Amino acid sequence: MYDVVIIGSGPAGLSASIYAKRAGLNAVTLEKSPMSGGQVLNTYEVDNYPGLPGINGFDLGMKFREHADKLGCEFKEAAVVGVRELKKVGAGGRQTGEMQAASITTIKEAAEAENRGFAVITEQEEIETKTVIAAMGATHAKLNIPGEEAFSGKGVSYCATCDGAFFRGGVTAVIGGGDVAVEDAIFLARGCEKVYLIHRRDELRAAAILQKEMMALPNVEILWDTVAREIEGEEKVQGLVVENVKTGKKERLTVDGVFVAVGIIPSSDALQDVADCDEKGYLTAGEDCVTGTPGIFAAGDVRRKKLRQIITAAADGANAVTSVLEYLA
Ligand code: NAP
C-alpha cells in the first residue's frame, strides 16, 4: 500500500511528487498522458514564475518533471476513473469531522478509522493507498454554439500554442477575456495577419500587464460587448457570426480559425464519490489542501481557490504533502 497516490502531473502533482519523495513517503504519481506538465505545456511564455522570466511553458513543465525524475519519484501512466474508500468509518462513507468523531466509540473503531485507505481505480488496475492527493487540474470550457463541435480540429481550437502555426498569415478570432484569451491573442498576433479578440463585456478580466501588451499590437482588434453565435464554414472554418449584446447588431467575420478561451472546467469527476465539490465542480479544500474526507487532499486548479497560477498550483503540491504527513502521523 502506498502512503500517497498523487493523481495528475501538472505543476501541483509534480510539486507534490517532489515533496513526497523528499519526505520519504512511498508515493506514486499517476499521469493520464506520457507528457507531464498539465496546462503549462500549452503556454507559450510564462513570465510570472520567479527566477525564470519569459520561460516557455513546455520547458517549465519539462523542468518540473526532470526535477522529480532526478529525485527518483515514481510515475505511472494511468487514467483514473474513480476512487473508493477501502474501509468506512461508522455507518456512512464520507462524513464531516463532527459526525466522524461522534461515530468512533471504541479503540478498535478508532484504529480502523486511522488505518482506512483508498483504492484508486484506473482503467487497468486498482492501486491501494493510505492517502490521495487529487491534482487533476482542469480542461477547457466550451462555447456550445452551432459549428463549434463540427469544426473542432478544422479551424476551432482550444490551444493557440498547439495550433496557432496552422493559421500563419491568416485571420483568427479569440473568444474570451481572461488571461488565456489575451495570451492567445498576443501569441497569434505574431503570425496572423489579423486577430479579433471577442469579449462579452466591456472590460477584460486578464492581468493588466497582458492587456497592455495586447492593446499595443496593431493587428489585434477587440470587439467589446460581443458574443459568438455561430461558427460557419464548409470543410473548415470560414466565418464567425457575432452579436453585439448592447445593440443586438449581428455581423459575420471572415476568419480562418476560432480559438475558444472561455475558462476552465475542473477535472474532478473521478473524485465525485469520495470528496465534496462546489457548484462549479471544484474540490472544496482550504490552503492546506485538506478536503472534508480524511485522507483526501486537493491541490492545484482542481481545488476551489482564488488565484490559479503555476506558482499557486506548485505551492498547493507542497501544502498537500505537508497535510498528508500530518494525517499519517
Ligand atoms: P477565466 O479567467 O475564467 O476567463 C474566462 C473568460 O471567458 C472570461 O473573460 C469570461 O468572461 C469569458 N467567458 C466565460 N464563459 C463565456 C461564454 N460562454 N461566452 C463568452 N465568454 C465567456 O479563464 P482562463 O483565461 O482560461 O484562465 C483560467 C485560470 O488560469 C484563471 O484563473 C487565470 O488567471 C489562470 N491563468 C493565469 C495565467 C498567468 O498568470 N499568466 C495564464 C493563464 C491562465 P467574463 O470576464 O465576463 O466572466
mmCIF file of C-alpha atoms and ligand atoms in Angstrom:
data_model
loop_
_atom_site.group_PDB
_atom_site.id
_atom_site.type_symbol
_atom_site.label_atom_id
_atom_site.label_comp_id
_atom_site.label_asym_id
_atom_site.label_seq_id
_atom_site.Cartn_x
_atom_site.Cartn_y
_atom_site.Cartn_z
ATOM 1 C CA MET A 1 0.000 0.000 0.000
ATOM 2 C CA TYR A 2 1.291 3.416 -0.958
ATOM 3 C CA ASP A 3 1.437 6.250 1.573
ATOM 4 C CA VAL A 4 0.112 8.579 -1.071
ATOM 5 C CA VAL A 5 -1.132 8.348 -4.635
ATOM 6 C CA ILE A 6 -0.862 11.661 -6.465
ATOM 7 C CA ILE A 7 -3.312 11.932 -9.352
ATOM 8 C CA GLY A 8 -2.073 14.280 -12.058
ATOM 9 C CA SER A 9 1.310 15.534 -13.153
ATOM 10 C CA GLY A 10 0.851 19.246 -13.724
ATOM 11 C CA PRO A 11 2.679 21.763 -11.510
ATOM 12 C CA ALA A 12 0.633 20.723 -8.436
ATOM 13 C CA GLY A 13 1.159 16.995 -8.941
ATOM 14 C CA LEU A 14 4.853 17.313 -9.760
ATOM 15 C CA SER A 15 5.478 19.583 -6.807
ATOM 16 C CA ALA A 16 3.651 17.058 -4.586
ATOM 17 C CA SER A 17 5.819 14.249 -6.059
ATOM 18 C CA ILE A 18 8.988 16.157 -5.198
ATOM 19 C CA TYR A 19 7.855 16.994 -1.661
ATOM 20 C CA ALA A 20 6.598 13.445 -1.045
ATOM 21 C CA LYS A 21 9.876 11.928 -2.199
ATOM 22 C CA ARG A 22 11.928 14.291 -0.061
ATOM 23 C CA ALA A 23 9.692 13.471 2.929
ATOM 24 C CA GLY A 24 10.437 9.771 2.469
ATOM 25 C CA LEU A 25 6.866 8.824 1.571
ATOM 26 C CA ASN A 26 6.092 5.774 -0.521
ATOM 27 C CA ALA A 27 4.409 7.698 -3.326
ATOM 28 C CA VAL A 28 3.376 7.226 -6.927
ATOM 29 C CA THR A 29 2.185 9.881 -9.350
ATOM 30 C CA LEU A 30 -0.401 8.814 -11.910
ATOM 31 C CA GLU A 31 -0.474 10.656 -15.200
ATOM 32 C CA LYS A 32 -3.087 10.349 -17.895
ATOM 33 C CA SER A 33 -0.650 11.008 -20.730
ATOM 34 C CA PRO A 34 3.056 10.322 -21.019
ATOM 35 C CA MET A 35 3.803 14.048 -21.066
ATOM 36 C CA SER A 36 3.954 15.641 -17.636
ATOM 37 C CA GLY A 37 3.220 19.277 -17.093
ATOM 38 C CA GLY A 38 -0.537 19.763 -17.448
ATOM 39 C CA GLN A 39 -1.867 23.028 -18.900
ATOM 40 C CA VAL A 40 1.524 24.715 -18.565
ATOM 41 C CA LEU A 41 2.750 22.690 -21.549
ATOM 42 C CA ASN A 42 0.410 24.659 -23.798
ATOM 43 C CA THR A 43 1.551 28.053 -22.559
ATOM 44 C CA TYR A 44 3.822 29.889 -24.954
ATOM 45 C CA GLU A 45 5.510 32.120 -22.442
ATOM 46 C CA VAL A 46 5.423 32.165 -18.629
ATOM 47 C CA ASP A 47 6.543 35.499 -17.267
ATOM 48 C CA ASN A 48 5.431 35.312 -13.648
ATOM 49 C CA TYR A 49 7.283 32.316 -12.269
ATOM 50 C CA PRO A 50 10.066 33.713 -10.045
ATOM 51 C CA GLY A 51 13.595 33.172 -11.275
ATOM 52 C CA LEU A 52 12.611 32.043 -14.756
ATOM 53 C CA PRO A 53 11.335 35.154 -16.576
ATOM 54 C CA GLY A 54 9.881 34.513 -20.025
ATOM 55 C CA ILE A 55 10.367 30.755 -19.892
ATOM 56 C CA ASN A 56 8.426 28.709 -22.430
ATOM 57 C CA GLY A 57 5.613 26.767 -20.704
ATOM 58 C CA PHE A 58 6.682 23.485 -22.242
ATOM 59 C CA ASP A 59 10.242 23.975 -20.977
ATOM 60 C CA LEU A 60 8.991 24.811 -17.483
ATOM 61 C CA GLY A 61 6.826 21.667 -17.423
ATOM 62 C CA MET A 62 9.827 19.624 -18.520
ATOM 63 C CA LYS A 63 11.997 21.222 -15.820
ATOM 64 C CA PHE A 64 9.455 20.242 -13.158
ATOM 65 C CA ARG A 65 9.453 16.693 -14.457
ATOM 66 C CA GLU A 66 13.253 16.480 -14.704
ATOM 67 C CA HIS A 67 13.473 17.604 -11.081
ATOM 68 C CA ALA A 68 11.087 14.835 -9.997
ATOM 69 C CA ASP A 69 12.960 12.260 -12.093
ATOM 70 C CA LYS A 70 16.294 13.356 -10.636
ATOM 71 C CA LEU A 71 14.975 12.635 -7.145
ATOM 72 C CA GLY A 72 13.724 9.218 -8.266
ATOM 73 C CA CYS A 73 9.979 9.899 -7.969
ATOM 74 C CA GLU A 74 7.768 7.039 -9.178
ATOM 75 C CA PHE A 75 5.393 7.685 -12.087
ATOM 76 C CA LYS A 76 2.795 5.511 -13.723
ATOM 77 C CA GLU A 77 0.787 6.204 -16.879
ATOM 78 C CA ALA A 78 -2.801 5.544 -15.883
ATOM 79 C CA ALA A 79 -6.162 7.213 -16.381
ATOM 80 C CA VAL A 80 -8.000 7.328 -13.054
ATOM 81 C CA VAL A 81 -11.712 6.608 -13.325
ATOM 82 C CA GLY A 82 -12.642 6.617 -9.643
ATOM 83 C CA VAL A 83 -11.554 6.428 -6.021
ATOM 84 C CA ARG A 84 -13.135 4.100 -3.475
ATOM 85 C CA GLU A 85 -12.800 4.036 0.307
ATOM 86 C CA LEU A 86 -11.310 0.754 1.495
ATOM 87 C CA LYS A 87 -12.756 0.970 4.987
ATOM 88 C CA LYS A 88 -15.618 3.018 6.147
ATOM 89 C CA VAL A 89 -15.776 4.806 9.445
ATOM 90 C CA GLY A 90 -19.067 4.181 11.242
ATOM 91 C CA ALA A 91 -22.180 3.691 9.103
ATOM 92 C CA GLY A 92 -21.593 6.188 6.320
ATOM 93 C CA GLY A 93 -18.730 6.758 3.917
ATOM 94 C CA ARG A 94 -17.910 10.395 3.627
ATOM 95 C CA GLN A 95 -18.561 12.212 6.884
ATOM 96 C CA THR A 96 -17.947 15.557 8.396
ATOM 97 C CA GLY A 97 -15.300 15.730 11.139
ATOM 98 C CA GLU A 98 -18.065 16.085 13.736
ATOM 99 C CA MET A 99 -20.029 13.048 12.544
ATOM 100 C CA GLN A 100 -16.853 11.027 12.274
ATOM 101 C CA ALA A 101 -15.759 11.892 15.807
ATOM 102 C CA ALA A 102 -19.221 11.060 17.092
ATOM 103 C CA SER A 103 -19.245 7.644 15.428
ATOM 104 C CA ILE A 104 -15.886 6.495 16.853
ATOM 105 C CA THR A 105 -16.781 4.965 20.207
ATOM 106 C CA THR A 106 -14.282 2.146 20.717
ATOM 107 C CA ILE A 107 -10.484 1.830 20.479
ATOM 108 C CA LYS A 108 -10.984 -0.684 17.667
ATOM 109 C CA GLU A 109 -13.130 1.727 15.721
ATOM 110 C CA ALA A 110 -10.576 4.444 16.290
ATOM 111 C CA ALA A 111 -7.814 2.175 14.969
ATOM 112 C CA GLU A 112 -9.913 1.292 11.925
ATOM 113 C CA ALA A 113 -10.602 4.936 11.342
ATOM 114 C CA GLU A 114 -6.886 5.663 11.345
ATOM 115 C CA ASN A 115 -5.984 2.758 9.103
ATOM 116 C CA ARG A 116 -8.552 3.122 6.391
ATOM 117 C CA GLY A 117 -7.310 3.886 2.957
ATOM 118 C CA PHE A 118 -8.453 4.135 -0.618
ATOM 119 C CA ALA A 119 -8.426 2.171 -3.831
ATOM 120 C CA VAL A 120 -7.559 4.389 -6.760
ATOM 121 C CA ILE A 121 -9.328 2.809 -9.718
ATOM 122 C CA THR A 122 -7.561 3.122 -13.047
ATOM 123 C CA GLU A 123 -8.511 1.619 -16.407
ATOM 124 C CA GLN A 124 -6.005 -1.195 -15.760
ATOM 125 C CA GLU A 125 -5.945 -1.849 -12.013
ATOM 126 C CA GLU A 126 -6.792 -0.698 -8.511
ATOM 127 C CA ILE A 127 -3.984 0.902 -6.535
ATOM 128 C CA GLU A 128 -4.233 0.880 -2.736
ATOM 129 C CA THR A 129 -3.061 3.855 -0.773
ATOM 130 C CA LYS A 130 -3.406 5.454 2.639
ATOM 131 C CA THR A 131 -3.997 8.907 1.153
ATOM 132 C CA VAL A 132 -4.762 10.576 -2.173
ATOM 133 C CA ILE A 133 -3.650 13.943 -3.482
ATOM 134 C CA ALA A 134 -6.062 14.975 -6.223
ATOM 135 C CA ALA A 135 -4.145 17.195 -8.639
ATOM 136 C CA MET A 136 -6.024 16.509 -11.863
ATOM 137 C CA GLY A 137 -6.162 20.139 -12.969
ATOM 138 C CA ALA A 138 -8.765 21.391 -15.379
ATOM 139 C CA THR A 139 -9.799 21.260 -19.019
ATOM 140 C CA HIS A 140 -11.079 23.848 -21.476
ATOM 141 C CA ALA A 141 -14.669 25.034 -21.283
ATOM 142 C CA LYS A 142 -16.706 25.039 -24.472
ATOM 143 C CA LEU A 143 -18.926 27.692 -26.012
ATOM 144 C CA ASN A 144 -21.659 25.259 -27.030
ATOM 145 C CA ILE A 145 -22.648 27.195 -30.136
ATOM 146 C CA PRO A 146 -23.521 25.803 -33.574
ATOM 147 C CA GLY A 147 -20.423 24.819 -35.545
ATOM 148 C CA GLU A 148 -18.122 24.523 -32.533
ATOM 149 C CA GLU A 149 -18.108 20.754 -32.408
ATOM 150 C CA ALA A 150 -18.402 20.210 -36.153
ATOM 151 C CA PHE A 151 -15.328 22.345 -36.850
ATOM 152 C CA SER A 152 -13.280 21.215 -33.842
ATOM 153 C CA GLY A 153 -9.841 20.441 -35.293
ATOM 154 C CA LYS A 154 -10.937 22.050 -38.583
ATOM 155 C CA GLY A 155 -10.346 25.629 -37.519
ATOM 156 C CA VAL A 156 -11.784 25.548 -33.998
ATOM 157 C CA SER A 157 -9.098 25.144 -31.362
ATOM 158 C CA TYR A 158 -8.699 25.406 -27.596
ATOM 159 C CA CYS A 159 -4.918 25.812 -27.678
ATOM 160 C CA ALA A 160 -3.236 28.658 -29.534
ATOM 161 C CA THR A 161 0.297 27.469 -28.876
ATOM 162 C CA CYS A 162 -0.572 23.994 -30.177
ATOM 163 C CA ASP A 163 -2.448 25.049 -33.310
ATOM 164 C CA GLY A 164 -1.569 28.711 -33.942
ATOM 165 C CA ALA A 165 1.082 27.877 -36.560
ATOM 166 C CA PHE A 166 -1.637 26.478 -38.877
ATOM 167 C CA PHE A 167 -3.068 29.976 -39.223
ATOM 168 C CA ARG A 168 0.118 31.837 -40.134
ATOM 169 C CA GLY A 169 -0.775 34.781 -42.375
ATOM 170 C CA GLY A 170 -4.496 34.215 -41.797
ATOM 171 C CA VAL A 171 -7.251 35.851 -39.764
ATOM 172 C CA THR A 172 -8.238 34.378 -36.400
ATOM 173 C CA ALA A 173 -10.678 35.146 -33.624
ATOM 174 C CA VAL A 174 -10.075 34.525 -29.929
ATOM 175 C CA ILE A 175 -13.132 34.321 -27.699
ATOM 176 C CA GLY A 176 -12.810 35.231 -24.008
ATOM 177 C CA GLY A 177 -11.443 37.991 -21.816
ATOM 178 C CA GLY A 178 -9.257 36.164 -19.292
ATOM 179 C CA ASP A 179 -5.502 35.590 -19.111
ATOM 180 C CA VAL A 180 -5.632 32.714 -21.566
ATOM 181 C CA ALA A 181 -7.620 34.644 -24.196
ATOM 182 C CA VAL A 182 -5.288 37.638 -24.052
ATOM 183 C CA GLU A 183 -2.167 35.457 -24.055
ATOM 184 C CA ASP A 184 -3.581 33.608 -27.053
ATOM 185 C CA ALA A 185 -4.294 36.853 -28.911
ATOM 186 C CA ILE A 186 -0.730 38.077 -28.278
ATOM 187 C CA PHE A 187 0.702 34.771 -29.428
ATOM 188 C CA LEU A 188 -1.469 34.571 -32.563
ATOM 189 C CA ALA A 189 -0.751 38.202 -33.499
ATOM 190 C CA ARG A 190 2.894 37.224 -34.042
ATOM 191 C CA GLY A 191 1.971 35.086 -37.039
ATOM 192 C CA CYS A 192 -1.528 36.097 -38.146
ATOM 193 C CA GLU A 193 -2.422 38.993 -40.383
ATOM 194 C CA LYS A 194 -5.234 39.935 -38.023
ATOM 195 C CA VAL A 195 -6.643 38.723 -34.713
ATOM 196 C CA TYR A 196 -10.068 39.594 -33.323
ATOM 197 C CA LEU A 197 -10.492 39.376 -29.566
ATOM 198 C CA ILE A 198 -14.165 38.883 -28.842
ATOM 199 C CA HIS A 199 -15.301 39.587 -25.312
ATOM 200 C CA ARG A 200 -18.819 39.585 -23.921
ATOM 201 C CA ARG A 201 -18.249 42.604 -21.643
ATOM 202 C CA ASP A 202 -16.572 45.999 -21.941
ATOM 203 C CA GLU A 203 -13.774 45.121 -19.532
ATOM 204 C CA LEU A 204 -11.197 42.353 -19.638
ATOM 205 C CA ARG A 205 -10.547 40.002 -16.769
ATOM 206 C CA ALA A 206 -6.918 39.366 -17.799
ATOM 207 C CA ALA A 207 -3.917 40.743 -15.886
ATOM 208 C CA ALA A 208 -3.224 44.422 -16.638
ATOM 209 C CA ILE A 209 0.263 43.707 -17.989
ATOM 210 C CA LEU A 210 -1.155 41.306 -20.582
ATOM 211 C CA GLN A 211 -3.904 43.743 -21.568
ATOM 212 C CA LYS A 212 -1.326 46.484 -22.107
ATOM 213 C CA GLU A 213 0.828 44.247 -24.266
ATOM 214 C CA MET A 214 -2.119 43.165 -26.401
ATOM 215 C CA MET A 215 -3.557 46.630 -26.828
ATOM 216 C CA ALA A 216 -0.231 47.862 -28.219
ATOM 217 C CA LEU A 217 -0.442 45.354 -31.074
ATOM 218 C CA PRO A 218 -1.652 46.932 -34.345
ATOM 219 C CA ASN A 219 -3.138 43.720 -35.723
ATOM 220 C CA VAL A 220 -5.400 42.906 -32.736
ATOM 221 C CA GLU A 221 -8.936 44.303 -32.833
ATOM 222 C CA ILE A 222 -11.091 43.984 -29.739
ATOM 223 C CA LEU A 223 -14.816 43.553 -30.201
ATOM 224 C CA TRP A 224 -16.339 44.601 -26.873
ATOM 225 C CA ASP A 225 -19.757 43.503 -25.603
ATOM 226 C CA THR A 226 -19.784 40.860 -28.276
ATOM 227 C CA VAL A 227 -20.626 37.175 -28.204
ATOM 228 C CA ALA A 228 -20.052 34.442 -30.758
ATOM 229 C CA ARG A 229 -23.298 32.980 -32.098
ATOM 230 C CA GLU A 230 -22.217 30.538 -34.805
ATOM 231 C CA ILE A 231 -19.112 29.182 -36.467
ATOM 232 C CA GLU A 232 -19.566 28.726 -40.200
ATOM 233 C CA GLY A 233 -17.710 27.009 -42.990
ATOM 234 C CA GLU A 234 -17.756 24.137 -45.428
ATOM 235 C CA GLU A 235 -14.818 21.754 -44.952
ATOM 236 C CA LYS A 236 -13.221 24.071 -42.423
ATOM 237 C CA VAL A 237 -13.905 27.331 -40.606
ATOM 238 C CA GLN A 238 -14.600 30.289 -42.884
ATOM 239 C CA GLY A 239 -16.633 32.649 -40.772
ATOM 240 C CA LEU A 240 -17.847 33.584 -37.328
ATOM 241 C CA VAL A 241 -21.212 35.159 -36.637
ATOM 242 C CA VAL A 242 -21.040 37.567 -33.697
ATOM 243 C CA GLU A 243 -23.609 39.716 -31.955
ATOM 244 C CA ASN A 244 -23.181 42.919 -30.020
ATOM 245 C CA VAL A 245 -25.138 42.321 -26.819
ATOM 246 C CA LYS A 246 -25.818 46.036 -26.286
ATOM 247 C CA THR A 247 -27.056 46.928 -29.777
ATOM 248 C CA GLY A 248 -28.246 43.494 -30.891
ATOM 249 C CA LYS A 249 -26.357 44.012 -34.168
ATOM 250 C CA LYS A 250 -25.094 40.831 -35.810
ATOM 251 C CA GLU A 251 -22.165 40.583 -38.208
ATOM 252 C CA ARG A 252 -20.218 37.851 -39.950
ATOM 253 C CA LEU A 253 -16.445 37.979 -39.602
ATOM 254 C CA THR A 254 -14.353 36.210 -42.220
ATOM 255 C CA VAL A 255 -11.906 34.118 -40.224
ATOM 256 C CA ASP A 256 -9.744 31.041 -40.786
ATOM 257 C CA GLY A 257 -9.596 29.988 -37.158
ATOM 258 C CA VAL A 258 -11.535 30.370 -33.913
ATOM 259 C CA PHE A 259 -9.722 29.976 -30.594
ATOM 260 C CA VAL A 260 -12.017 29.364 -27.655
ATOM 261 C CA ALA A 261 -10.621 30.597 -24.315
ATOM 262 C CA VAL A 262 -13.698 30.921 -22.124
ATOM 263 C CA GLY A 263 -12.361 29.387 -18.947
ATOM 264 C CA ILE A 264 -11.724 26.008 -17.459
ATOM 265 C CA ILE A 265 -13.675 23.089 -16.017
ATOM 266 C CA PRO A 266 -12.130 21.221 -13.092
ATOM 267 C CA SER A 267 -11.299 17.581 -13.810
ATOM 268 C CA SER A 268 -12.811 16.356 -10.558
ATOM 269 C CA ASP A 269 -15.100 13.590 -11.905
ATOM 270 C CA ALA A 270 -13.013 10.685 -10.578
ATOM 271 C CA LEU A 271 -13.323 12.024 -7.018
ATOM 272 C CA GLN A 272 -17.075 12.725 -7.071
ATOM 273 C CA ASP A 273 -17.914 9.708 -4.890
ATOM 274 C CA VAL A 274 -15.409 10.441 -2.140
ATOM 275 C CA ALA A 275 -14.991 14.206 -1.885
ATOM 276 C CA ASP A 276 -17.150 17.310 -1.917
ATOM 277 C CA CYS A 277 -17.179 19.756 -4.797
ATOM 278 C CA ASP A 278 -18.619 23.246 -5.074
ATOM 279 C CA GLU A 279 -21.327 24.145 -7.595
ATOM 280 C CA LYS A 280 -18.708 24.552 -10.356
ATOM 281 C CA GLY A 281 -17.117 21.167 -9.682
ATOM 282 C CA TYR A 282 -14.008 22.388 -7.860
ATOM 283 C CA LEU A 283 -12.958 20.185 -4.921
ATOM 284 C CA THR A 284 -13.539 22.091 -1.719
ATOM 285 C CA ALA A 285 -10.401 22.425 0.392
ATOM 286 C CA GLY A 286 -8.536 25.276 2.031
ATOM 287 C CA GLU A 287 -4.947 26.426 1.552
ATOM 288 C CA ASP A 288 -3.843 23.342 3.485
ATOM 289 C CA CYS A 289 -5.468 21.266 0.707
ATOM 290 C CA VAL A 290 -7.464 19.261 3.290
ATOM 291 C CA THR A 291 -10.859 18.184 1.941
ATOM 292 C CA GLY A 292 -13.851 17.126 4.040
ATOM 293 C CA THR A 293 -12.836 13.500 3.530
ATOM 294 C CA PRO A 294 -9.984 12.440 5.832
ATOM 295 C CA GLY A 295 -7.109 11.148 3.695
ATOM 296 C CA ILE A 296 -8.105 13.005 0.516
ATOM 297 C CA PHE A 297 -6.285 16.205 -0.366
ATOM 298 C CA ALA A 298 -6.869 18.568 -3.294
ATOM 299 C CA ALA A 299 -4.114 20.569 -4.985
ATOM 300 C CA GLY A 300 -3.842 22.940 -7.946
ATOM 301 C CA ASP A 301 -6.512 24.013 -10.418
ATOM 302 C CA VAL A 302 -8.945 21.279 -9.351
ATOM 303 C CA ARG A 303 -9.224 22.907 -5.913
ATOM 304 C CA ARG A 304 -11.573 25.803 -5.189
ATOM 305 C CA LYS A 305 -9.246 28.773 -4.855
ATOM 306 C CA LYS A 306 -8.916 32.431 -5.656
ATOM 307 C CA LEU A 307 -5.752 32.573 -7.715
ATOM 308 C CA ARG A 308 -4.990 29.952 -10.366
ATOM 309 C CA GLN A 309 -1.363 30.290 -11.372
ATOM 310 C CA ILE A 310 1.515 27.888 -11.869
ATOM 311 C CA ILE A 311 3.082 29.087 -8.654
ATOM 312 C CA THR A 312 -0.090 28.626 -6.589
ATOM 313 C CA ALA A 313 -0.525 25.129 -8.051
ATOM 314 C CA ALA A 314 3.076 24.278 -7.139
ATOM 315 C CA ALA A 315 2.520 25.720 -3.646
ATOM 316 C CA ASP A 316 -0.554 23.516 -3.271
ATOM 317 C CA GLY A 317 1.553 20.443 -4.015
ATOM 318 C CA ALA A 318 3.871 21.329 -1.124
ATOM 319 C CA ASN A 319 0.984 22.129 1.240
ATOM 320 C CA ALA A 320 -0.860 18.939 0.321
ATOM 321 C CA VAL A 321 2.150 16.773 1.184
ATOM 322 C CA THR A 322 2.594 18.611 4.483
ATOM 323 C CA SER A 323 -1.052 17.846 5.269
ATOM 324 C CA VAL A 324 -0.572 14.219 4.215
ATOM 325 C CA LEU A 325 2.359 13.931 6.648
ATOM 326 C CA GLU A 326 0.256 15.392 9.462
ATOM 327 C CA TYR A 327 -2.591 12.993 8.632
ATOM 328 C CA LEU A 328 -0.334 9.932 8.524
ATOM 329 C CA ALA A 329 1.317 10.930 11.797
HETATM 330 P P1 NAP B 1 -11.028 32.825 -16.856
HETATM 331 O O1 NAP B 1 -10.078 33.680 -16.131
HETATM 332 O O2 NAP B 1 -12.137 32.176 -16.133
HETATM 333 O O3 NAP B 1 -11.646 33.709 -18.040
HETATM 334 C C1 NAP B 1 -12.639 33.211 -18.878
HETATM 335 C C2 NAP B 1 -13.092 34.321 -19.792
HETATM 336 O O4 NAP B 1 -14.035 33.797 -20.708
HETATM 337 C C3 NAP B 1 -13.758 35.467 -19.037
HETATM 338 O O5 NAP B 1 -13.354 36.685 -19.589
HETATM 339 C C4 NAP B 1 -15.245 35.203 -19.269
HETATM 340 O O6 NAP B 1 -15.994 36.375 -19.342
HETATM 341 C C5 NAP B 1 -15.242 34.543 -20.616
HETATM 342 N N1 NAP B 1 -16.342 33.622 -20.803
HETATM 343 C C6 NAP B 1 -16.737 32.619 -19.970
HETATM 344 N N2 NAP B 1 -17.773 31.941 -20.497
HETATM 345 C C7 NAP B 1 -18.050 32.548 -21.675
HETATM 346 C C8 NAP B 1 -19.004 32.318 -22.677
HETATM 347 N N3 NAP B 1 -19.901 31.315 -22.615
HETATM 348 N N4 NAP B 1 -19.010 33.130 -23.761
HETATM 349 C C9 NAP B 1 -18.125 34.127 -23.869
HETATM 350 N N5 NAP B 1 -17.177 34.391 -22.955
HETATM 351 C C10 NAP B 1 -17.145 33.608 -21.865
HETATM 352 O O7 NAP B 1 -10.296 31.604 -17.622
HETATM 353 P P2 NAP B 1 -8.862 31.464 -18.336
HETATM 354 O O8 NAP B 1 -8.464 32.695 -19.030
HETATM 355 O O9 NAP B 1 -8.953 30.189 -19.097
HETATM 356 O O10 NAP B 1 -7.869 31.234 -17.125
HETATM 357 C C11 NAP B 1 -8.088 30.144 -16.222
HETATM 358 C C12 NAP B 1 -7.299 30.390 -14.949
HETATM 359 O O11 NAP B 1 -5.900 30.274 -15.185
HETATM 360 C C13 NAP B 1 -7.526 31.791 -14.403
HETATM 361 O O12 NAP B 1 -7.586 31.718 -13.016
HETATM 362 C C14 NAP B 1 -6.302 32.548 -14.868
HETATM 363 O O13 NAP B 1 -5.970 33.647 -14.046
HETATM 364 C C15 NAP B 1 -5.234 31.467 -14.827
HETATM 365 N N6 NAP B 1 -4.144 31.764 -15.781
HETATM 366 C C16 NAP B 1 -3.112 32.555 -15.404
HETATM 367 C C17 NAP B 1 -2.113 32.870 -16.317
HETATM 368 C C18 NAP B 1 -0.982 33.745 -15.915
HETATM 369 O O14 NAP B 1 -0.820 34.086 -14.767
HETATM 370 N N7 NAP B 1 -0.132 34.186 -16.840
HETATM 371 C C19 NAP B 1 -2.154 32.377 -17.601
HETATM 372 C C20 NAP B 1 -3.217 31.584 -17.956
HETATM 373 C C21 NAP B 1 -4.217 31.284 -17.046
HETATM 374 P P3 NAP B 1 -16.263 37.308 -18.051
HETATM 375 O O15 NAP B 1 -14.983 38.035 -17.818
HETATM 376 O O16 NAP B 1 -17.374 38.167 -18.490
HETATM 377 O O17 NAP B 1 -16.628 36.369 -16.951
#
